[in-house]
mmCIF file of N, CA and C in Angstrom:
data_model
loop_
_atom_site.group_PDB
_atom_site.id
_atom_site.type_symbol
_atom_site.label_atom_id
_atom_site.label_comp_id
_atom_site.label_asym_id
_atom_site.label_seq_id
_atom_site.Cartn_x
_atom_site.Cartn_y
_atom_site.Cartn_z
ATOM 1 N N MET A 392 119.050 113.308 97.946
ATOM 2 C CA MET A 392 120.127 113.728 97.139
ATOM 3 C C MET A 392 119.640 113.896 95.697
ATOM 4 N N LYS A 393 119.855 115.092 95.012
ATOM 5 C CA LYS A 393 119.461 115.382 93.759
ATOM 6 C C LYS A 393 120.442 114.990 92.702
ATOM 7 N N THR A 394 119.971 114.363 91.669
ATOM 8 C CA THR A 394 120.914 113.938 90.560
ATOM 9 C C THR A 394 120.130 114.505 89.285
ATOM 10 N N ARG A 395 120.874 114.211 88.109
ATOM 11 C CA ARG A 395 120.518 114.835 86.947
ATOM 12 C C ARG A 395 119.240 114.058 86.389
ATOM 13 N N PHE A 396 118.888 112.957 87.027
ATOM 14 C CA PHE A 396 117.670 111.967 86.727
ATOM 15 C C PHE A 396 116.560 112.328 87.636
ATOM 16 N N SER A 397 116.723 113.161 88.628
ATOM 17 C CA SER A 397 115.641 113.463 89.582
ATOM 18 C C SER A 397 114.446 114.117 89.135
ATOM 19 N N SER A 398 114.703 115.096 88.205
ATOM 20 C CA SER A 398 113.526 115.732 87.613
ATOM 21 C C SER A 398 112.834 114.848 86.475
ATOM 22 N N LEU A 399 113.648 114.084 85.894
ATOM 23 C CA LEU A 399 112.995 113.103 84.898
ATOM 24 C C LEU A 399 112.197 112.028 85.568
ATOM 25 N N VAL A 400 112.736 111.561 87.024
ATOM 26 C CA VAL A 400 112.025 110.679 87.674
ATOM 27 C C VAL A 400 110.635 111.263 88.018
ATOM 28 N N HIS A 401 110.778 112.384 88.515
ATOM 29 C CA HIS A 401 109.462 113.099 88.924
ATOM 30 C C HIS A 401 108.344 113.225 87.661
ATOM 31 N N VAL A 402 108.860 113.609 86.647
ATOM 32 C CA VAL A 402 107.945 113.807 85.469
ATOM 33 C C VAL A 402 107.446 112.341 85.018
ATOM 34 N N LYS A 403 108.203 111.291 84.873
ATOM 35 C CA LYS A 403 107.769 110.125 84.702
ATOM 36 C C LYS A 403 106.788 109.471 85.718
ATOM 37 N N LYS A 404 106.992 109.757 86.885
ATOM 38 C CA LYS A 404 106.135 109.451 88.023
ATOM 39 C C LYS A 404 104.816 109.914 87.808
ATOM 40 N N ASN A 405 104.707 111.243 87.488
ATOM 41 C CA ASN A 405 103.538 112.013 87.193
ATOM 42 C C ASN A 405 102.710 111.448 85.996
ATOM 43 N N ILE A 406 103.517 111.244 85.004
ATOM 44 C CA ILE A 406 102.852 110.615 83.675
ATOM 45 C C ILE A 406 102.245 109.172 84.175
ATOM 46 N N MET A 407 103.040 108.433 85.083
ATOM 47 C CA MET A 407 102.475 107.009 85.204
ATOM 48 C C MET A 407 101.235 107.211 86.084
ATOM 49 N N GLN A 408 101.297 108.144 87.001
ATOM 50 C CA GLN A 408 100.041 108.321 87.983
ATOM 51 C C GLN A 408 98.851 108.885 86.927
ATOM 52 N N LYS A 409 99.252 109.654 86.077
ATOM 53 C CA LYS A 409 98.077 109.932 85.025
ATOM 54 C C LYS A 409 97.462 108.751 84.342
ATOM 55 N N ARG A 410 98.267 107.950 83.865
ATOM 56 C CA ARG A 410 97.944 106.733 83.145
ATOM 57 C C ARG A 410 97.067 105.806 84.134
ATOM 58 N N GLU A 411 97.482 105.663 85.372
ATOM 59 C CA GLU A 411 96.833 104.962 86.444
ATOM 60 C C GLU A 411 95.320 105.523 86.519
ATOM 61 N N ARG A 412 95.332 106.824 86.539
ATOM 62 C CA ARG A 412 93.988 107.469 86.593
ATOM 63 C C ARG A 412 93.214 107.149 85.381
ATOM 64 N N LEU A 413 93.613 107.253 84.091
ATOM 65 C CA LEU A 413 93.000 106.940 82.905
ATOM 66 C C LEU A 413 92.540 105.332 82.794
ATOM 67 N N LEU A 414 93.392 104.344 83.416
ATOM 68 C CA LEU A 414 93.119 103.178 83.619
ATOM 69 C C LEU A 414 91.746 102.867 84.542
ATOM 70 N N GLN A 415 91.851 103.580 85.528
ATOM 71 C CA GLN A 415 90.758 103.433 86.463
ATOM 72 C C GLN A 415 89.420 104.067 85.835
ATOM 73 N N GLN A 416 89.642 105.047 85.014
ATOM 74 C CA GLN A 416 88.372 105.557 84.397
ATOM 75 C C GLN A 416 87.959 104.604 83.216
ATOM 76 N N ALA A 417 88.826 103.992 82.420
ATOM 77 C CA ALA A 417 88.584 102.973 81.584
ATOM 78 C C ALA A 417 87.785 101.763 82.149
ATOM 79 N N ASN A 418 88.359 101.426 83.351
ATOM 80 C CA ASN A 418 87.676 100.364 83.992
ATOM 81 C C ASN A 418 86.387 100.655 84.544
ATOM 82 N N ALA A 419 85.945 101.920 85.055
ATOM 83 C CA ALA A 419 84.760 102.303 85.340
ATOM 84 C C ALA A 419 83.796 102.325 84.300
ATOM 85 N N ASN A 420 84.376 102.675 82.874
ATOM 86 C CA ASN A 420 83.393 102.694 81.716
ATOM 87 C C ASN A 420 82.997 101.404 81.416
ATOM 88 N N PHE A 421 84.121 100.498 81.480
ATOM 89 C CA PHE A 421 83.948 98.990 81.129
ATOM 90 C C PHE A 421 82.802 98.568 82.129
ATOM 91 N N ASN A 422 82.878 98.726 83.384
ATOM 92 C CA ASN A 422 81.877 98.319 84.278
ATOM 93 C C ASN A 422 80.522 98.940 84.008
ATOM 94 N N LYS A 423 80.415 100.094 83.611
ATOM 95 C CA LYS A 423 79.144 100.707 83.165
ATOM 96 C C LYS A 423 78.642 100.032 82.051
ATOM 97 N N ALA A 424 79.368 99.771 81.065
ATOM 98 C CA ALA A 424 78.934 99.124 79.833
ATOM 99 C C ALA A 424 78.392 97.800 80.088
ATOM 100 N N ASN A 425 79.239 97.088 80.873
ATOM 101 C CA ASN A 425 78.721 95.686 81.246
ATOM 102 C C ASN A 425 77.494 95.625 82.085
ATOM 103 N N LYS A 426 77.442 96.660 82.844
ATOM 104 C CA LYS A 426 75.893 96.651 83.667
ATOM 105 C C LYS A 426 74.809 97.102 82.738
ATOM 106 N N ALA A 427 75.246 97.997 81.756
ATOM 107 C CA ALA A 427 74.004 98.427 80.848
ATOM 108 C C ALA A 427 73.613 97.140 80.051
ATOM 109 N N LEU A 428 74.823 96.335 79.610
ATOM 110 C CA LEU A 428 74.308 95.318 78.682
ATOM 111 C C LEU A 428 73.548 94.174 79.427
ATOM 112 N N LYS A 429 73.832 93.979 80.699
ATOM 113 C CA LYS A 429 73.260 93.012 81.517
ATOM 114 C C LYS A 429 71.765 93.670 81.755
ATOM 115 N N ASP A 430 71.742 94.795 82.166
ATOM 116 C CA ASP A 430 70.198 95.383 82.311
ATOM 117 C C ASP A 430 69.393 95.312 81.176
ATOM 118 N N SER A 431 70.101 95.545 79.995
ATOM 119 C CA SER A 431 69.074 95.577 78.694
ATOM 120 C C SER A 431 68.751 94.216 78.460
ATOM 121 N N LEU A 432 69.624 93.064 78.694
ATOM 122 C CA LEU A 432 69.311 91.799 78.403
ATOM 123 C C LEU A 432 68.128 91.289 79.316
ATOM 124 N N ALA A 433 68.235 91.766 80.692
ATOM 125 C CA ALA A 433 67.249 91.372 81.550
ATOM 126 C C ALA A 433 65.844 92.037 81.113
ATOM 127 N N PHE A 434 66.020 93.252 80.676
ATOM 128 C CA PHE A 434 64.763 93.883 80.288
ATOM 129 C C PHE A 434 64.069 93.282 79.085
ATOM 130 N N LEU A 435 64.829 92.608 78.122
ATOM 131 C CA LEU A 435 64.428 91.732 77.076
ATOM 132 C C LEU A 435 63.844 90.502 77.473
ATOM 133 N N GLN A 436 64.220 89.922 78.702
ATOM 134 C CA GLN A 436 63.559 88.712 79.188
ATOM 135 C C GLN A 436 62.260 89.062 79.666
ATOM 136 N N GLU A 437 62.160 90.280 80.207
ATOM 137 C CA GLU A 437 60.850 90.706 80.946
ATOM 138 C C GLU A 437 59.865 90.924 80.018
ATOM 139 N N ILE A 438 59.979 91.227 78.656
ATOM 140 C CA ILE A 438 58.988 91.484 77.810
ATOM 141 C C ILE A 438 58.411 90.292 77.323
ATOM 142 N N GLU A 439 56.977 90.276 77.531
ATOM 143 C CA GLU A 439 56.335 89.043 77.245
ATOM 144 C C GLU A 439 55.400 89.293 76.083
ATOM 145 N N PRO A 440 55.411 88.519 75.147
ATOM 146 C CA PRO A 440 54.418 88.728 73.800
ATOM 147 C C PRO A 440 53.071 88.514 74.203
ATOM 148 N N PRO A 441 52.200 89.192 73.509
ATOM 149 C CA PRO A 441 50.741 89.036 73.921
ATOM 150 C C PRO A 441 50.214 87.738 73.342
ATOM 151 N N SER A 442 49.521 87.065 74.000
ATOM 152 C CA SER A 442 49.067 85.765 73.437
ATOM 153 C C SER A 442 47.823 85.948 72.653
ATOM 154 N N HIS A 443 47.212 86.851 72.958
ATOM 155 C CA HIS A 443 45.679 87.295 72.237
ATOM 156 C C HIS A 443 45.597 88.738 72.122
ATOM 157 N N GLY A 444 44.829 89.315 71.296
ATOM 158 C CA GLY A 444 44.568 90.629 71.051
ATOM 159 C C GLY A 444 44.616 91.253 69.739
ATOM 160 N N LYS A 445 44.707 92.456 69.605
ATOM 161 C CA LYS A 445 44.586 93.164 68.512
ATOM 162 C C LYS A 445 46.042 93.144 67.729
ATOM 163 N N ILE A 446 45.877 93.290 66.411
ATOM 164 C CA ILE A 446 47.178 93.381 65.658
ATOM 165 C C ILE A 446 48.123 94.379 66.177
ATOM 166 N N ALA A 447 47.537 95.469 66.517
ATOM 167 C CA ALA A 447 48.227 96.771 66.965
ATOM 168 C C ALA A 447 49.077 96.266 68.191
ATOM 169 N N GLU A 448 48.665 95.500 69.046
ATOM 170 C CA GLU A 448 49.441 95.070 70.131
ATOM 171 C C GLU A 448 50.493 94.239 69.822
ATOM 172 N N PHE A 449 50.158 93.394 68.878
ATOM 173 C CA PHE A 449 51.452 92.415 68.397
ATOM 174 C C PHE A 449 52.399 93.359 67.655
ATOM 175 N N LEU A 450 52.047 94.264 66.922
ATOM 176 C CA LEU A 450 53.087 95.091 66.186
ATOM 177 C C LEU A 450 53.785 96.025 67.204
ATOM 178 N N ALA A 451 53.169 96.637 68.439
ATOM 179 C CA ALA A 451 53.699 97.483 69.282
ATOM 180 C C ALA A 451 54.744 96.493 69.991
ATOM 181 N N ASN A 452 54.340 95.203 70.407
ATOM 182 C CA ASN A 452 55.270 94.434 71.041
ATOM 183 C C ASN A 452 56.436 94.076 70.207
ATOM 184 N N ARG A 453 56.324 93.900 68.871
ATOM 185 C CA ARG A 453 57.406 93.616 68.072
ATOM 186 C C ARG A 453 58.345 94.820 67.840
ATOM 187 N N SER A 454 57.850 96.010 67.816
ATOM 188 C CA SER A 454 58.632 97.343 67.804
ATOM 189 C C SER A 454 59.409 97.343 69.166
ATOM 190 N N LEU A 455 58.819 97.057 70.241
ATOM 191 C CA LEU A 455 59.481 97.131 71.559
ATOM 192 C C LEU A 455 60.577 96.152 71.642
ATOM 193 N N LEU A 456 60.334 94.907 71.044
ATOM 194 C CA LEU A 456 61.519 93.942 71.044
ATOM 195 C C LEU A 456 62.551 94.388 70.034
ATOM 196 N N ASP A 457 62.319 94.846 68.984
ATOM 197 C CA ASP A 457 63.164 95.421 68.048
ATOM 198 C C ASP A 457 64.038 96.586 68.509
ATOM 199 N N SER A 458 63.512 97.449 69.204
ATOM 200 C CA SER A 458 64.133 98.414 69.882
ATOM 201 C C SER A 458 65.005 98.075 70.976
ATOM 202 N N GLN A 459 64.572 97.110 71.679
ATOM 203 C CA GLN A 459 65.455 96.523 72.740
ATOM 204 C C GLN A 459 66.719 95.781 72.246
ATOM 205 N N ARG A 460 66.300 95.028 71.086
ATOM 206 C CA ARG A 460 67.538 94.358 70.429
ATOM 207 C C ARG A 460 68.664 95.397 69.996
ATOM 208 N N ALA A 461 68.134 96.534 69.483
ATOM 209 C CA ALA A 461 69.120 97.635 69.058
ATOM 210 C C ALA A 461 69.883 98.166 70.257
ATOM 211 N N ILE A 462 69.091 98.231 71.410
ATOM 212 C CA ILE A 462 69.949 98.745 72.524
ATOM 213 C C ILE A 462 70.908 97.729 73.054
ATOM 214 N N ILE A 463 70.449 96.446 72.901
ATOM 215 C CA ILE A 463 71.352 95.330 73.178
ATOM 216 C C ILE A 463 72.708 95.379 72.328
ATOM 217 N N GLN A 464 72.426 95.622 71.069
ATOM 218 C CA GLN A 464 73.571 95.622 70.028
ATOM 219 C C GLN A 464 74.486 96.752 70.511
ATOM 220 N N HIS A 465 73.861 97.948 70.661
ATOM 221 C CA HIS A 465 74.583 99.192 70.922
ATOM 222 C C HIS A 465 75.546 98.832 72.212
ATOM 223 N N ASN A 466 74.768 98.352 73.259
ATOM 224 C CA ASN A 466 75.616 98.078 74.378
ATOM 225 C C ASN A 466 76.775 96.933 74.323
ATOM 226 N N GLU A 467 76.598 96.016 73.421
ATOM 227 C CA GLU A 467 77.512 95.124 73.098
ATOM 228 C C GLU A 467 78.746 95.904 72.548
ATOM 229 N N GLU A 468 78.460 96.796 71.558
ATOM 230 C CA GLU A 468 79.604 97.442 70.812
ATOM 231 C C GLU A 468 80.160 98.450 71.714
ATOM 232 N N TRP A 469 79.482 98.960 72.658
ATOM 233 C CA TRP A 469 80.110 99.806 73.744
ATOM 234 C C TRP A 469 80.989 98.877 74.660
ATOM 235 N N LEU A 470 80.563 97.760 75.045
ATOM 236 C CA LEU A 470 81.404 96.907 75.889
ATOM 237 C C LEU A 470 82.714 96.547 75.126
ATOM 238 N N VAL A 471 82.746 96.184 73.854
ATOM 239 C CA VAL A 471 83.832 95.818 73.111
ATOM 240 C C VAL A 471 84.692 97.033 72.988
ATOM 241 N N TYR A 472 84.223 98.206 72.848
ATOM 242 C CA TYR A 472 84.914 99.632 72.601
ATOM 243 C C TYR A 472 85.582 99.658 74.003
ATOM 244 N N THR A 473 84.979 99.444 75.146
ATOM 245 C CA THR A 473 85.653 99.695 76.423
ATOM 246 C C THR A 473 86.642 98.832 76.885
ATOM 247 N N GLU A 474 86.441 97.459 76.344
ATOM 248 C CA GLU A 474 87.438 96.599 76.602
ATOM 249 C C GLU A 474 88.741 96.913 75.732
ATOM 250 N N LYS A 475 88.617 97.407 74.540
ATOM 251 C CA LYS A 475 89.861 97.848 73.827
ATOM 252 C C LYS A 475 90.464 99.098 74.640
ATOM 253 N N GLU A 476 89.738 99.921 75.050
ATOM 254 C CA GLU A 476 90.188 101.014 75.778
ATOM 255 C C GLU A 476 90.909 100.688 77.210
ATOM 256 N N VAL A 477 90.419 99.621 77.797
ATOM 257 C CA VAL A 477 91.090 99.121 79.057
ATOM 258 C C VAL A 477 92.401 98.500 78.454
ATOM 259 N N GLY A 478 92.401 97.775 77.469
ATOM 260 C CA GLY A 478 93.701 97.145 77.064
ATOM 261 C C GLY A 478 94.664 98.104 76.687
ATOM 262 N N GLN A 479 94.384 99.302 76.055
ATOM 263 C CA GLN A 479 95.191 100.186 75.515
ATOM 264 C C GLN A 479 95.658 100.858 76.782
ATOM 265 N N ALA A 480 94.940 101.271 77.782
ATOM 266 C CA ALA A 480 95.331 102.034 78.917
ATOM 267 C C ALA A 480 96.316 101.026 79.686
ATOM 268 N N LYS A 481 96.152 99.671 79.753
ATOM 269 C CA LYS A 481 96.905 98.824 80.565
ATOM 270 C C LYS A 481 98.234 98.775 79.810
ATOM 271 N N GLU A 482 98.160 98.582 78.591
ATOM 272 C CA GLU A 482 99.536 98.673 77.922
ATOM 273 C C GLU A 482 100.402 99.850 78.041
ATOM 274 N N GLN A 483 99.774 100.986 77.832
ATOM 275 C CA GLN A 483 100.376 102.235 77.945
ATOM 276 C C GLN A 483 100.780 102.465 79.496
ATOM 277 N N LEU A 484 100.211 102.007 80.366
ATOM 278 C CA LEU A 484 100.573 102.223 81.818
ATOM 279 C C LEU A 484 101.716 101.299 82.036
ATOM 280 N N LYS A 485 101.747 100.046 81.411
ATOM 281 C CA LYS A 485 102.942 99.078 81.578
ATOM 282 C C LYS A 485 104.177 99.802 80.913
ATOM 283 N N LYS A 486 104.080 100.513 79.723
ATOM 284 C CA LYS A 486 105.140 101.080 79.177
ATOM 285 C C LYS A 486 105.699 102.280 80.057
ATOM 286 N N ASP A 487 104.712 103.141 80.609
ATOM 287 C CA ASP A 487 105.222 104.126 81.359
ATOM 288 C C ASP A 487 105.663 103.639 82.831
ATOM 289 N N MET A 488 105.326 102.589 83.292
ATOM 290 C CA MET A 488 106.005 102.180 84.446
ATOM 291 C C MET A 488 107.333 101.506 84.283
ATOM 292 N N ILE A 489 107.484 100.980 83.105
ATOM 293 C CA ILE A 489 108.882 100.563 82.673
ATOM 294 C C ILE A 489 109.814 101.809 82.635
ATOM 295 N N GLU A 490 109.366 102.774 81.865
ATOM 296 C CA GLU A 490 110.062 103.972 81.821
ATOM 297 C C GLU A 490 110.454 104.556 83.290
ATOM 298 N N TYR A 491 109.489 104.629 84.016
ATOM 299 C CA TYR A 491 109.637 105.217 85.428
ATOM 300 C C TYR A 491 110.631 104.458 86.100
ATOM 301 N N GLU A 492 110.517 103.085 86.102
ATOM 302 C CA GLU A 492 111.382 102.200 86.670
ATOM 303 C C GLU A 492 112.899 102.436 86.305
ATOM 304 N N LYS A 493 113.088 102.571 84.929
ATOM 305 C CA LYS A 493 114.274 102.711 84.379
ATOM 306 C C LYS A 493 115.195 104.021 84.834
ATOM 307 N N TYR A 494 114.272 105.073 84.917
ATOM 308 C CA TYR A 494 114.901 106.433 85.402
ATOM 309 C C TYR A 494 115.122 106.293 86.791
ATOM 310 N N LYS A 495 114.296 105.590 87.631
ATOM 311 C CA LYS A 495 114.408 105.524 89.016
ATOM 312 C C LYS A 495 115.696 104.688 89.195
ATOM 313 N N TYR A 496 115.928 103.749 88.628
ATOM 314 C CA TYR A 496 117.182 102.932 88.592
ATOM 315 C C TYR A 496 118.319 103.765 88.387
ATOM 316 N N LEU A 497 118.186 104.432 87.194
ATOM 317 C CA LEU A 497 119.520 105.171 86.844
ATOM 318 C C LEU A 497 119.645 106.203 88.044
ATOM 319 N N GLU A 498 118.704 106.933 88.519
ATOM 320 C CA GLU A 498 118.843 107.814 89.564
ATOM 321 C C GLU A 498 119.525 107.152 90.852
ATOM 322 N N TYR A 499 119.045 105.900 91.167
ATOM 323 C CA TYR A 499 119.610 105.193 92.418
ATOM 324 C C TYR A 499 121.009 104.783 92.107
ATOM 325 N N GLU A 500 121.389 104.382 90.797
ATOM 326 C CA GLU A 500 122.938 104.153 90.632
ATOM 327 C C GLU A 500 123.693 105.381 90.690
ATOM 328 N N GLU A 501 123.232 106.402 90.236
ATOM 329 C CA GLU A 501 124.032 107.613 90.174
ATOM 330 C C GLU A 501 124.026 108.190 91.644
ATOM 331 N N ILE A 502 123.157 107.925 92.483
ATOM 332 C CA ILE A 502 123.276 108.278 93.963
ATOM 333 C C ILE A 502 124.325 107.376 94.572
ATOM 334 N N GLN A 503 124.238 106.189 94.198
ATOM 335 C CA GLN A 503 125.161 105.248 94.918
ATOM 336 C C GLN A 503 126.455 105.542 94.459
ATOM 337 N N LYS A 504 126.842 105.880 93.248
ATOM 338 C CA LYS A 504 128.074 106.391 92.724
ATOM 339 C C LYS A 504 128.569 107.686 93.557
ATOM 340 N N ALA A 505 127.688 108.632 93.877
ATOM 341 C CA ALA A 505 128.125 109.778 94.360
ATOM 342 C C ALA A 505 128.297 109.558 95.833
ATOM 343 N N LEU A 506 127.616 108.526 96.500
ATOM 344 C CA LEU A 506 127.906 108.183 97.991
ATOM 345 C C LEU A 506 129.186 107.546 98.024
ATOM 346 N N LYS A 507 129.635 106.747 97.135
ATOM 347 C CA LYS A 507 130.840 105.945 97.122
ATOM 348 C C LYS A 507 131.936 106.982 97.007
ATOM 349 N N GLU A 508 131.707 108.003 96.058
ATOM 350 C CA GLU A 508 132.903 109.035 95.966
ATOM 351 C C GLU A 508 132.862 109.893 97.305
ATOM 352 N N ILE A 509 131.863 110.175 97.912
ATOM 353 C CA ILE A 509 131.905 110.881 99.209
ATOM 354 C C ILE A 509 132.691 110.041 100.207
ATOM 355 N N LYS A 510 132.214 108.852 100.276
ATOM 356 C CA LYS A 510 133.010 107.859 101.235
ATOM 357 C C LYS A 510 134.499 107.862 100.950
ATOM 358 N N ILE A 511 134.690 107.782 99.686
ATOM 359 C CA ILE A 511 136.268 107.834 99.342
ATOM 360 C C ILE A 511 136.891 109.088 99.909
ATOM 361 N N GLN A 512 136.335 110.339 99.526
ATOM 362 C CA GLN A 512 136.828 111.572 99.909
ATOM 363 C C GLN A 512 136.877 111.598 101.301
ATOM 364 N N GLU A 513 135.976 111.075 102.138
ATOM 365 C CA GLU A 513 136.025 111.275 103.544
ATOM 366 C C GLU A 513 137.238 110.451 104.071
ATOM 367 N N ALA A 514 137.407 109.202 103.568
ATOM 368 C CA ALA A 514 138.403 108.371 103.819
ATOM 369 C C ALA A 514 139.727 109.025 103.550
ATOM 370 N N LYS A 515 139.979 109.800 102.462
ATOM 371 C CA LYS A 515 141.074 110.307 102.114
ATOM 372 C C LYS A 515 141.335 111.619 103.247
ATOM 373 N N ASP A 516 140.412 112.315 103.401
ATOM 374 C CA ASP A 516 140.284 113.326 104.515
ATOM 375 C C ASP A 516 140.688 112.945 105.939
ATOM 376 N N LEU A 517 140.273 111.744 106.362
ATOM 377 C CA LEU A 517 140.682 111.036 107.588
ATOM 378 C C LEU A 517 141.961 110.862 107.538
ATOM 379 N N ASP A 518 142.538 110.163 106.410
ATOM 380 C CA ASP A 518 143.824 109.660 106.433
ATOM 381 C C ASP A 518 144.863 110.930 106.462
ATOM 382 N N GLU A 519 144.408 112.001 105.856
ATOM 383 C CA GLU A 519 145.298 113.213 105.738
ATOM 384 C C GLU A 519 145.374 113.781 107.240
ATOM 385 N N ILE A 520 144.210 113.818 107.868
ATOM 386 C CA ILE A 520 144.098 114.364 109.204
ATOM 387 C C ILE A 520 144.894 113.524 110.137
ATOM 388 N N ALA A 521 144.931 112.321 110.037
ATOM 389 C CA ALA A 521 145.626 111.305 110.780
ATOM 390 C C ALA A 521 147.196 111.412 110.472
ATOM 391 N N LEU A 522 147.461 111.475 109.290
ATOM 392 C CA LEU A 522 148.992 111.766 108.944
ATOM 393 C C LEU A 522 149.398 113.072 109.654
ATOM 394 N N MET A 523 148.605 114.075 109.483
ATOM 395 C CA MET A 523 149.172 115.470 109.962
ATOM 396 C C MET A 523 149.086 115.388 111.434
ATOM 397 N N THR A 524 148.180 114.704 112.235
ATOM 398 C CA THR A 524 148.358 114.488 113.670
ATOM 399 C C THR A 524 149.438 113.710 114.105
ATOM 400 N N TYR A 525 149.835 112.671 113.354
ATOM 401 C CA TYR A 525 150.953 111.893 113.596
ATOM 402 C C TYR A 525 152.031 112.670 113.506
ATOM 403 N N THR A 526 152.220 113.399 112.331
ATOM 404 C CA THR A 526 153.577 114.273 112.065
ATOM 405 C C THR A 526 153.556 115.295 113.138
ATOM 406 N N ASN A 527 152.582 115.859 113.674
ATOM 407 C CA ASN A 527 152.708 116.911 114.718
ATOM 408 C C ASN A 527 153.200 116.299 115.937
ATOM 409 N N LYS A 528 152.759 115.144 116.302
ATOM 410 C CA LYS A 528 153.008 114.506 117.606
ATOM 411 C C LYS A 528 154.471 113.990 117.620
ATOM 412 N N ASN A 529 154.935 113.605 116.460
ATOM 413 C CA ASN A 529 156.326 113.219 116.056
ATOM 414 C C ASN A 529 157.285 114.473 116.360
ATOM 415 N N LYS A 530 156.838 115.616 115.768
ATOM 416 C CA LYS A 530 157.693 116.748 115.867
ATOM 417 C C LYS A 530 157.678 117.240 117.259
ATOM 418 N N GLU A 531 156.724 117.289 118.039
ATOM 419 C CA GLU A 531 156.538 117.487 119.316
ATOM 420 C C GLU A 531 157.476 116.732 120.210
ATOM 421 N N ALA A 532 157.378 115.458 120.000
ATOM 422 C CA ALA A 532 158.075 114.426 120.833
ATOM 423 C C ALA A 532 159.653 114.664 120.642
ATOM 424 N N SER A 533 160.000 115.247 119.611
ATOM 425 C CA SER A 533 161.603 115.247 119.190
ATOM 426 C C SER A 533 162.193 116.421 119.999
#
């Protein structure tokens, strides 16, 4: 049954589904950032400083450590950003779900109201038919 809220419910449902997809994408980005951070931390653990050798080797190792620390810092910042992104997406999805449920409830209430009116009209029609049938039988009987 179509009501004045039907098109709004459809629009709100589409918006909610779009937000769900955005949340899934944000979660995927968060997982990528988390994996990148873990990988960069693991790589840092694998770097072994030279115990002897030329100063150039020590400097090269230090440069490698510094660049790996910079990558780790970047990945940490990326992880924090994606955490915020997931939080915002969850909050927006929650608001959109509330809006959708509100309009869905209003549509349901309007449908119930219309069905009640239809039932009342049907009862009146049946009463009228019964009254006409009864009147016709009484006239024929007389």
